[in-house]
Amino acid sequence: MIKRIPDKVRILLIPLAIILAIIFVSILFLGPQISGILAGQKEVSLQKAKLAQLTAKAAFLEGLQESELEIKTKTVLAFLPAEKDLPRVLTTIRNLAGYNGLELQGVQVGPGNISTDSASPKPEKNALELLQLKIVIGGDWAQLKNFLSQLEEASPLMRIVKANISSFPPAVEATLVLDSFSLPLPTTLGASETPLVAISPQEEEVYRQLVKIVPPTPEFFQPSSFPSGRENPFIF
């Protein structure tokens, strides 16, 4: 036998059903709108954060001096060019050799080393590219010492990898393997909201050391008829 629902409980069931219906309709129709509002608030917060980053970035850029940046860029590129520059490397070596009274007897460049976009494996990001060459020079010992000392402070930057010196009194002949460095410029720009990376104290110190080295100007090497070695310096 089914018990009859008391009148007091039945009176409460009607308002309860109405409340449940209202809640259901609210969830069904207002739920997406509430989700949209919450998502919009989240997007607004993200945009505010990006705006703050861009504002800080703009303030940082406005604080930079264009003339100072131009000078620093030219100084760095003088020692570390963005591309392999064989003619400039050869000119520097030839001028230093002639200035010190040495005879440039031959130059040999490794195949595939001249072009920055050569078929050699692509370097890692921010990795230096090398241009290696071998030179043969002759003269006396004092002249060779001066040449080697000046080569360490020449632009573009070069490093002596290997040296073989033969003595033919009173002259000496040196076969040098040199590395010349270059650093390709970035091919892509970072996102606009990416913070700028400030120059580190170590990088500032490197720049100060470069500034102390004044690259020889064209006037430093006066045109002269100094010995230049064989007619074709690329042939030993």
XYZ file of N, CA and C in Angstrom:
708
model
N 0.855 -1.201 0.000
C 0.000 0.000 0.000
C 0.886 1.245 0.000
N 0.631 2.117 -0.991
C 1.425 3.347 -1.129
C 0.953 4.371 -0.110
N 1.962 4.847 0.603
C 1.612 5.851 1.609
C 1.369 7.184 0.948
N 0.471 7.866 1.487
C 0.135 9.187 0.957
C 1.109 10.225 1.508
N 1.606 11.116 0.556
C 2.548 12.165 0.957
C 1.801 13.197 1.786
N 2.360 13.488 2.918
C 1.678 14.485 3.761
C 1.528 15.819 3.045
N 0.477 16.537 3.381
C 0.220 17.830 2.743
C 1.355 18.815 2.982
N 1.965 18.790 4.167
C 3.057 19.734 4.459
C 4.256 19.491 3.524
N 4.574 18.207 3.306
C 5.703 17.886 2.424
C 5.352 18.243 0.984
N 4.072 17.996 0.595
C 3.682 18.312 -0.774
C 3.765 19.808 -1.042
N 3.445 20.585 -0.068
C 3.530 22.049 -0.225
C 4.978 22.479 -0.448
N 5.931 21.789 0.200
C 7.349 22.131 0.049
C 7.930 21.635 -1.276
N 7.370 20.580 -1.807
C 7.905 20.019 -3.049
C 7.718 20.966 -4.231
N 6.620 21.679 -4.247
C 6.363 22.578 -5.385
C 7.403 23.695 -5.469
N 7.680 24.443 -4.381
C 8.741 25.466 -4.459
C 10.114 24.859 -4.751
N 10.381 23.661 -4.190
C 11.674 23.011 -4.428
C 11.839 22.662 -5.903
N 10.753 22.185 -6.513
C 10.819 21.859 -7.945
C 11.052 23.106 -8.776
N 10.392 24.182 -8.367
C 10.582 25.447 -9.097
C 12.036 25.916 -8.990
N 12.599 25.842 -7.771
C 13.994 26.266 -7.560
C 14.950 25.412 -8.395
N 14.734 24.095 -8.391
C 15.588 23.209 -9.186
C 15.475 23.511 -10.676
N 14.285 23.854 -11.118
C 14.094 24.191 -12.535
C 14.857 25.473 -12.892
N 14.778 26.447 -11.984
C 15.487 27.704 -12.222
C 17.004 27.466 -12.291
N 17.504 26.634 -11.373
C 18.939 26.332 -11.363
C 19.340 25.626 -12.657
N 18.538 24.678 -13.096
C 18.834 23.936 -14.313
C 18.863 24.864 -15.529
N 17.844 25.737 -15.616
C 17.790 26.679 -16.742
C 18.979 27.636 -16.703
N 19.354 28.067 -15.502
C 20.496 28.974 -15.365
C 21.783 28.315 -15.851
N 21.967 27.062 -15.435
C 23.176 26.349 -15.863
C 23.164 26.141 -17.373
N 21.984 25.825 -17.909
C 21.874 25.518 -19.331
C 22.112 26.745 -20.209
N 21.550 27.888 -19.812
C 21.619 29.084 -20.654
C 22.692 30.081 -20.216
N 22.905 30.183 -18.914
C 23.856 31.177 -18.436
C 25.273 30.623 -18.294
N 25.409 29.271 -18.267
C 26.734 28.671 -18.107
C 27.727 29.129 -19.163
N 27.396 29.025 -20.461
C 28.333 29.470 -21.503
C 28.689 30.950 -21.384
N 27.710 31.763 -20.999
C 27.990 33.193 -20.874
C 28.953 33.463 -19.719
N 28.741 32.735 -18.614
C 29.646 32.905 -17.470
C 31.055 32.447 -17.831
N 31.154 31.310 -18.566
C 32.470 30.825 -19.018
C 33.134 31.847 -19.926
N 32.314 32.462 -20.814
C 32.864 33.489 -21.700
C 33.377 34.693 -20.930
N 32.640 35.089 -19.900
C 33.069 36.229 -19.082
C 34.381 35.917 -18.375
N 34.490 34.705 -17.812
C 35.711 34.309 -17.115
C 36.901 34.249 -18.083
N 36.645 33.697 -19.285
C 37.714 33.630 -20.281
C 38.134 35.033 -20.720
N 37.142 35.927 -20.861
C 37.458 37.302 -21.232
C 38.286 37.995 -20.171
N 37.966 37.772 -18.917
C 38.750 38.368 -17.831
C 40.187 37.846 -17.833
N 40.324 36.538 -18.133
C 41.676 35.966 -18.202
C 42.465 36.570 -19.349
N 41.819 36.750 -20.506
C 42.478 37.348 -21.660
C 42.865 38.797 -21.377
N 41.989 39.519 -20.694
C 42.305 40.905 -20.332
C 43.533 40.960 -19.425
N 43.616 40.022 -18.490
C 44.780 39.977 -17.598
C 46.056 39.700 -18.378
N 45.982 38.776 -19.358
C 47.156 38.475 -20.178
C 47.572 39.680 -21.009
N 46.597 40.375 -21.575
C 46.908 41.551 -22.386
C 47.511 42.664 -21.537
N 47.029 42.797 -20.312
C 47.612 43.800 -19.414
C 49.070 43.471 -19.099
N 49.354 42.169 -18.887
C 50.728 41.757 -18.619
C 51.627 42.036 -19.832
N 51.120 41.725 -21.048
C 51.886 42.005 -22.259
C 52.110 43.505 -22.430
N 51.087 44.291 -22.145
C 51.218 45.741 -22.260
C 52.279 46.272 -21.304
N 52.304 45.720 -20.096
C 53.324 46.138 -19.125
C 54.718 45.784 -19.623
N 54.869 44.593 -20.235
C 56.164 44.198 -20.775
C 56.579 45.096 -21.932
N 55.636 45.395 -22.827
C 55.939 46.268 -23.961
C 56.290 47.674 -23.501
N 55.588 48.149 -22.468
C 55.879 49.481 -21.934
C 57.299 49.528 -21.374
N 57.674 48.489 -20.625
C 59.033 48.433 -20.076
C 60.062 48.329 -21.198
N 59.739 47.550 -22.241
C 60.653 47.390 -23.373
C 60.820 48.707 -24.125
N 59.709 49.412 -24.325
C 59.780 50.703 -25.017
C 60.587 51.713 -24.212
N 60.406 51.710 -22.896
C 61.164 52.632 -22.049
C 62.657 52.316 -22.117
N 62.994 51.022 -22.153
C 64.399 50.623 -22.250
C 65.005 51.082 -23.569
N 64.255 50.884 -24.675
C 64.760 51.280 -25.988
C 64.901 52.795 -26.099
N 63.964 53.522 -25.511
C 64.035 54.980 -25.566
C 65.237 55.508 -24.792
N 65.702 54.743 -23.813
C 66.855 55.169 -23.034
C 68.184 54.938 -23.729
N 68.177 54.210 -24.855
C 69.414 53.943 -25.586
C 69.760 55.110 -26.502
N 71.050 55.374 -26.634
C 71.520 56.433 -27.520
C 71.843 55.832 -28.891
N 71.191 56.343 -29.924
C 71.395 55.796 -31.264
C 72.839 55.919 -31.717
N 73.454 57.062 -31.453
C 74.840 57.268 -31.881
C 75.785 56.298 -31.171
N 75.529 56.062 -29.880
C 76.380 55.131 -29.129
C 76.217 53.711 -29.657
N 74.979 53.316 -29.972
C 74.746 51.983 -30.525
C 75.437 51.823 -31.874
N 75.400 52.876 -32.682
C 76.035 52.806 -34.006
C 77.541 52.635 -33.874
N 78.139 53.373 -32.947
C 79.590 53.268 -32.741
C 79.961 51.875 -32.248
N 79.204 51.369 -31.281
C 79.491 50.036 -30.743
C 79.323 48.960 -31.812
N 78.278 49.099 -32.627
C 78.048 48.110 -33.674
C 79.192 48.100 -34.677
N 79.628 49.285 -35.105
C 80.727 49.357 -36.072
C 82.022 48.802 -35.477
N 82.244 49.076 -34.188
C 83.460 48.577 -33.547
C 83.462 47.063 -33.486
N 82.333 46.495 -33.071
C 82.255 45.033 -32.952
C 82.352 44.376 -34.326
N 81.663 44.933 -35.334
C 81.695 44.343 -36.668
C 83.069 44.466 -37.309
N 83.851 45.471 -36.876
C 85.207 45.591 -37.412
C 86.057 44.401 -37.005
N 85.851 43.897 -35.797
C 86.639 42.771 -35.311
C 85.947 41.433 -35.550
N 84.619 41.431 -35.537
C 83.873 40.188 -35.714
C 82.783 40.426 -36.756
N 83.132 40.328 -38.047
C 82.161 40.624 -39.109
C 81.024 39.612 -39.138
N 79.940 40.001 -39.801
C 78.774 39.126 -39.889
C 78.928 38.067 -40.966
N 79.900 38.252 -41.871
C 80.130 37.295 -42.943
C 81.623 37.031 -43.071
N 81.943 35.888 -43.629
C 83.346 35.610 -43.920
C 83.834 36.603 -44.966
N 84.929 37.274 -44.660
C 85.424 38.343 -45.531
C 86.873 38.052 -45.897
N 87.055 37.156 -46.861
C 88.407 36.771 -47.255
C 89.229 37.942 -47.795
N 88.684 38.792 -48.681
C 89.498 39.913 -49.175
C 90.027 40.799 -48.049
N 89.186 41.054 -47.044
C 89.634 41.909 -45.938
C 90.707 41.212 -45.112
N 90.553 39.907 -44.886
C 91.556 39.154 -44.139
C 92.889 39.182 -44.874
N 92.855 38.937 -46.194
C 94.082 38.937 -46.981
C 94.724 40.319 -47.022
N 93.882 41.360 -47.105
C 94.420 42.720 -47.115
C 95.131 43.034 -45.805
N 94.510 42.635 -44.684
C 95.129 42.872 -43.381
C 96.476 42.155 -43.278
N 96.513 40.890 -43.683
C 97.756 40.120 -43.610
C 98.815 40.727 -44.523
N 98.428 41.064 -45.732
C 99.373 41.634 -46.706
C 99.929 42.959 -46.194
N 99.054 43.809 -45.655
C 99.503 45.115 -45.162
C 100.426 44.975 -43.949
N 100.062 44.073 -43.014
C 100.928 43.874 -41.849
C 102.287 43.321 -42.250
N 102.284 42.383 -43.207
C 103.547 41.822 -43.676
C 104.400 42.905 -44.335
N 103.778 43.713 -45.198
C 104.527 44.770 -45.872
C 105.016 45.837 -44.920
N 104.187 46.188 -43.933
C 104.578 47.216 -42.969
C 105.802 46.787 -42.175
N 105.921 45.486 -41.914
C 107.050 44.979 -41.146
C 108.198 44.501 -42.025
N 108.102 44.739 -43.335
C 109.185 44.372 -44.228
C 109.279 42.890 -44.519
N 108.192 42.150 -44.297
C 108.181 40.728 -44.576
C 107.706 40.460 -46.001
N 108.054 39.304 -46.514
C 107.642 38.904 -47.854
C 106.541 37.857 -47.740
N 105.397 38.189 -48.259
C 104.287 37.233 -48.282
C 104.490 36.316 -49.475
N 104.863 35.077 -49.199
C 105.258 34.164 -50.265
C 104.128 33.284 -50.775
N 103.080 33.108 -50.003
C 101.985 32.271 -50.471
C 100.819 32.257 -49.516
N 99.646 31.995 -50.068
C 98.411 31.909 -49.281
C 97.610 30.716 -49.794
N 97.090 29.951 -48.876
C 96.247 28.822 -49.245
C 94.992 28.847 -48.379
N 93.835 28.784 -49.032
C 92.553 28.804 -48.330
C 91.897 27.441 -48.472
N 91.375 26.918 -47.369
C 90.714 25.621 -47.410
C 89.486 25.655 -48.283
N 89.266 24.615 -49.115
C 88.071 24.586 -49.980
C 86.796 24.561 -49.156
N 85.807 25.340 -49.612
C 84.522 25.368 -48.912
C 84.494 26.275 -47.707
N 85.614 27.000 -47.446
C 85.679 27.833 -46.255
C 85.340 29.291 -46.528
N 85.272 29.674 -47.795
C 85.151 31.095 -48.108
C 83.741 31.613 -47.861
N 82.739 30.886 -48.329
C 81.363 31.372 -48.252
C 80.749 31.084 -46.894
N 80.014 32.066 -46.389
C 79.270 31.858 -45.143
C 78.190 30.812 -45.335
N 77.594 30.750 -46.528
C 76.523 29.799 -46.823
C 77.057 28.606 -47.606
N 78.281 28.188 -47.284
C 78.867 27.062 -47.998
C 78.172 25.772 -47.608
N 78.616 24.693 -48.245
C 77.964 23.406 -48.015
C 78.396 22.752 -46.713
N 79.225 23.420 -45.952
C 79.652 22.855 -44.682
C 78.477 22.799 -43.717
N 78.525 21.929 -42.695
C 77.408 21.817 -41.742
C 77.077 23.157 -41.114
N 75.791 23.400 -40.937
C 75.347 24.662 -40.362
C 75.796 24.762 -38.903
N 76.385 25.900 -38.516
C 76.809 26.048 -37.125
C 75.619 26.190 -36.204
N 75.852 25.924 -34.946
C 74.808 26.102 -33.964
C 74.509 27.591 -33.797
N 73.362 27.862 -33.167
C 72.951 29.238 -32.951
C 74.004 29.960 -32.124
N 74.341 31.184 -32.537
C 75.330 32.024 -31.857
C 76.732 31.409 -31.871
N 76.993 30.502 -32.824
C 78.314 29.890 -32.916
C 79.158 30.660 -33.923
N 80.451 30.807 -33.612
C 81.363 31.493 -34.511
C 81.638 30.631 -35.732
N 81.765 31.280 -36.892
C 82.173 30.585 -38.100
C 83.653 30.862 -38.338
N 84.337 29.875 -38.877
C 85.778 29.974 -39.070
C 86.118 30.042 -40.549
N 87.094 30.874 -40.845
C 87.717 30.919 -42.163
C 89.193 30.614 -41.936
N 89.619 29.438 -42.367
C 91.002 29.014 -42.101
C 91.845 29.146 -43.357
N 93.046 29.661 -43.192
C 93.969 29.797 -44.296
C 95.396 29.589 -43.809
N 96.268 29.248 -44.745
C 97.682 29.041 -44.440
C 98.488 30.043 -45.228
N 99.425 30.693 -44.578
C 100.273 31.682 -45.235
C 101.733 31.313 -45.011
N 102.566 31.737 -45.934
C 104.013 31.575 -45.823
C 104.635 32.951 -45.968
N 105.402 33.365 -44.964
C 106.057 34.672 -44.989
C 107.520 34.496 -44.649
N 108.333 35.429 -45.153
C 109.759 35.364 -44.905
C 110.318 36.725 -44.534
N 111.355 36.734 -43.756
C 112.014 37.964 -43.316
C 112.951 37.645 -42.175
N 113.332 38.674 -41.416
C 114.186 38.380 -40.267
C 113.331 38.160 -39.019
N 113.966 37.702 -37.944
C 113.242 37.307 -36.740
C 112.535 38.482 -36.074
N 113.181 39.626 -36.004
C 112.573 40.801 -35.362
C 111.321 41.237 -36.120
N 111.393 41.211 -37.444
C 110.222 41.572 -38.238
C 109.072 40.590 -38.009
N 109.401 39.308 -37.925
C 108.380 38.285 -37.708
C 107.726 38.451 -36.341
N 108.514 38.762 -35.308
C 107.955 38.966 -33.971
C 106.968 40.123 -33.972
N 107.335 41.220 -34.634
C 106.416 42.365 -34.695
C 105.136 41.991 -35.449
N 105.295 41.240 -36.524
C 104.128 40.821 -37.317
C 103.173 39.986 -36.477
N 103.716 39.012 -35.738
C 102.873 38.141 -34.916
C 102.177 38.924 -33.814
N 102.872 39.881 -33.229
C 102.276 40.695 -32.171
C 101.135 41.548 -32.715
N 101.335 42.147 -33.884
C 100.299 42.999 -34.474
C 99.130 42.175 -34.995
N 99.397 40.938 -35.405
C 98.335 40.087 -35.929
C 97.309 39.765 -34.840
N 97.763 39.670 -33.590
C 96.858 39.368 -32.484
C 95.875 40.504 -32.217
N 96.214 41.711 -32.639
C 95.352 42.866 -32.388
C 94.769 43.430 -33.674
N 94.816 42.640 -34.727
C 94.304 43.109 -36.014
C 92.806 42.860 -36.113
N 92.197 43.550 -37.029
C 90.787 43.291 -37.320
C 90.670 42.883 -38.790
N 89.862 41.870 -39.082
C 89.052 41.078 -38.160
C 89.906 40.175 -37.279
N 89.282 39.665 -36.213
C 90.012 38.831 -35.263
C 90.557 37.586 -35.948
N 91.817 37.278 -35.628
C 92.467 36.084 -36.163
C 93.206 35.379 -35.045
N 93.339 34.080 -35.204
C 94.048 33.270 -34.218
C 95.047 32.381 -34.948
N 96.255 32.318 -34.410
C 97.276 31.447 -34.977
C 97.045 30.034 -34.431
N 96.686 29.127 -35.306
C 96.399 27.753 -34.899
C 97.677 26.920 -34.870
N 98.532 27.153 -35.855
C 99.753 26.367 -35.961
C 100.833 27.219 -36.603
N 102.051 27.075 -36.130
C 103.181 27.834 -36.676
C 104.371 26.906 -36.856
N 104.968 27.008 -38.011
C 106.181 26.243 -38.319
C 107.221 27.228 -38.838
N 108.282 27.442 -38.077
C 109.283 28.455 -38.413
C 110.586 27.759 -38.754
N 111.109 28.093 -39.930
C 112.396 27.566 -40.375
C 113.400 28.698 -40.424
N 114.622 28.407 -40.017
C 115.670 29.426 -39.973
C 116.635 29.232 -41.126
N 116.857 30.336 -41.868
C 117.852 30.385 -42.930
C 118.677 31.644 -42.710
N 119.573 31.594 -41.719
C 120.293 32.809 -41.293
C 120.791 33.617 -42.488
N 120.556 34.951 -42.410
C 119.937 35.690 -41.279
C 118.420 35.775 -41.374
N 117.802 35.042 -42.301
C 116.356 35.140 -42.511
C 115.642 33.956 -41.871
N 114.343 34.124 -41.698
C 113.487 33.035 -41.228
C 112.281 32.953 -42.154
N 111.697 31.776 -42.229
C 110.482 31.568 -43.018
C 109.449 30.913 -42.117
N 108.263 31.476 -42.077
C 107.211 30.982 -41.193
C 106.010 30.535 -42.009
N 105.527 29.335 -41.704
C 104.278 28.834 -42.266
C 103.236 28.861 -41.154
N 102.225 29.675 -41.316
C 101.226 29.893 -40.269
C 99.854 29.419 -40.741
N 99.157 28.708 -39.884
C 97.754 28.357 -40.119
C 96.919 29.285 -39.243
N 96.042 30.050 -39.866
C 95.261 31.079 -39.167
C 93.778 30.769 -39.235
N 93.080 31.134 -38.187
C 91.619 31.122 -38.158
C 91.129 32.558 -38.077
N 90.234 32.916 -38.985
C 89.558 34.207 -38.913
C 88.100 33.941 -38.557
N 87.533 34.792 -37.699
C 86.211 34.520 -37.136
C 85.147 35.450 -37.718
N 83.923 34.933 -37.766
C 82.756 35.744 -38.129
C 81.561 35.195 -37.359
N 80.570 36.041 -37.175
C 79.361 35.651 -36.445
C 78.152 36.159 -37.217
N 77.421 35.265 -37.907
C 76.260 35.696 -38.686
C 75.231 36.411 -37.819
N 74.582 37.406 -38.414
C 73.535 38.142 -37.711
C 72.292 37.256 -37.567
N 71.458 37.524 -36.562
C 70.220 36.735 -36.404
C 69.335 36.866 -37.635
N 68.683 35.779 -37.995
C 67.796 35.777 -39.158
C 66.335 35.992 -38.765
N 66.031 35.913 -37.475
C 64.662 36.120 -37.012
C 64.667 37.055 -35.813
N 63.540 37.706 -35.597
C 63.365 38.589 -34.449
C 62.511 37.893 -33.400
N 62.780 38.173 -32.154
C 61.984 37.588 -31.084
C 60.595 38.190 -31.037
N 59.712 37.560 -30.285
C 58.356 38.082 -30.136
C 58.401 39.462 -29.489
N 57.414 40.277 -29.834
C 57.416 41.663 -29.355
C 57.363 41.748 -27.838
N 56.732 40.744 -27.206
C 56.624 40.801 -25.746
C 57.818 40.160 -25.046
N 58.760 39.609 -25.822
C 59.932 38.988 -25.208
C 60.840 40.072 -24.619
N 61.229 39.958 -23.370
C 62.088 40.997 -22.762
C 63.439 41.062 -23.461
N 63.992 42.259 -23.527
C 65.314 42.441 -24.105
C 66.378 41.943 -23.134
N 67.414 41.353 -23.700
C 68.523 40.865 -22.883
C 69.580 41.960 -22.822
N 69.858 42.435 -21.634
C 70.844 43.497 -21.463
C 72.251 42.932 -21.634
N 73.185 43.807 -22.025
C 74.580 43.404 -22.170
C 75.149 43.095 -20.798
N 75.777 41.951 -20.690
C 76.320 41.515 -19.402
C 77.612 42.267 -19.082
N 78.007 42.309 -17.812
C 79.285 42.956 -17.448
C 80.476 42.337 -18.176
N 80.443 41.018 -18.395
C 81.542 40.367 -19.116
C 81.616 40.865 -20.555
N 80.459 41.035 -21.192
C 80.441 41.537 -22.570
C 80.891 42.987 -22.632
N 80.522 43.770 -21.640
C 80.988 45.157 -21.581
C 82.512 45.203 -21.451
N 83.077 44.297 -20.674
C 84.523 44.258 -20.492
C 85.212 43.880 -21.803
N 84.633 42.929 -22.538
C 85.195 42.563 -23.840
C 85.176 43.761 -24.781
N 84.068 44.511 -24.774
C 83.984 45.683 -25.645
C 85.034 46.723 -25.264
N 85.246 46.927 -23.959
C 86.260 47.901 -23.530
C 87.650 47.476 -23.994
N 87.891 46.166 -24.004
C 89.185 45.688 -24.489
C 89.322 45.936 -25.988
N 88.226 45.773 -26.728
C 88.273 46.026 -28.169
C 88.518 47.493 -28.469
N 87.911 48.360 -27.675
C 88.066 49.796 -27.904
C 89.529 50.207 -27.738
N 90.230 49.522 -26.839
C 91.644 49.854 -26.628
C 92.497 49.510 -27.848
N 92.008 48.565 -28.648
C 92.736 48.170 -29.856
C 92.205 48.994 -31.015
N 93.003 49.886 -31.513
C 92.581 50.732 -32.627
C 92.943 50.021 -33.923
N 91.951 49.589 -34.725
C 92.277 48.915 -35.979
C 93.087 49.836 -36.886
N 94.134 49.345 -37.536
C 94.924 50.171 -38.440
C 94.062 50.757 -39.540
N 94.225 52.039 -39.763
C 93.472 52.717 -40.813
C 94.242 52.621 -42.127
N 93.572 52.901 -43.252
C 94.288 52.866 -44.528
C 95.506 53.790 -44.542
N 95.437 54.920 -43.804
C 96.558 55.838 -43.780
C 97.747 55.240 -43.034
N 97.480 54.263 -42.152
C 98.558 53.657 -41.387
C 99.514 52.918 -42.309
N 98.932 52.319 -43.369
C 99.757 51.604 -44.330
C 99.947 52.492 -45.557
N 101.028 53.211 -45.600
C 101.294 54.078 -46.726
C 101.618 53.227 -47.948
N 101.080 53.593 -49.116
C 101.383 52.822 -50.316
C 102.882 52.783 -50.551
N 103.390 51.621 -50.815
C 104.818 51.481 -51.054
C 105.051 50.294 -51.961
N 106.279 50.126 -52.346
C 106.634 49.030 -53.244
C 107.260 47.892 -52.457
N 106.684 47.614 -51.264
C 107.250 46.541 -50.459
C 107.062 45.208 -51.172
N 107.967 44.261 -50.918
C 107.857 42.968 -51.598
C 106.548 42.286 -51.271
N 105.891 41.752 -52.249
C 104.601 41.102 -52.045
C 104.656 39.615 -52.322
N 105.846 39.069 -52.549
C 105.961 37.634 -52.776
C 105.711 37.294 -54.228
N 105.190 36.106 -54.452
C 104.966 35.670 -55.811
C 103.833 36.455 -56.458
N 103.775 36.392 -57.795
C 102.749 37.142 -58.504
C 101.356 36.684 -58.093
N 101.160 35.408 -57.937
C 99.877 34.867 -57.481
C 100.040 34.340 -56.064
N 99.547 35.065 -55.053
C 99.773 34.657 -53.682
C 98.998 33.417 -53.284
N 98.119 32.924 -54.158
C 97.348 31.728 -53.822
C 98.078 30.451 -54.238
N 99.236 30.601 -54.836
C 99.995 29.439 -55.324
C 101.312 29.362 -54.583
N 101.624 28.209 -54.020
C 102.893 28.000 -53.336
C 103.954 27.609 -54.345
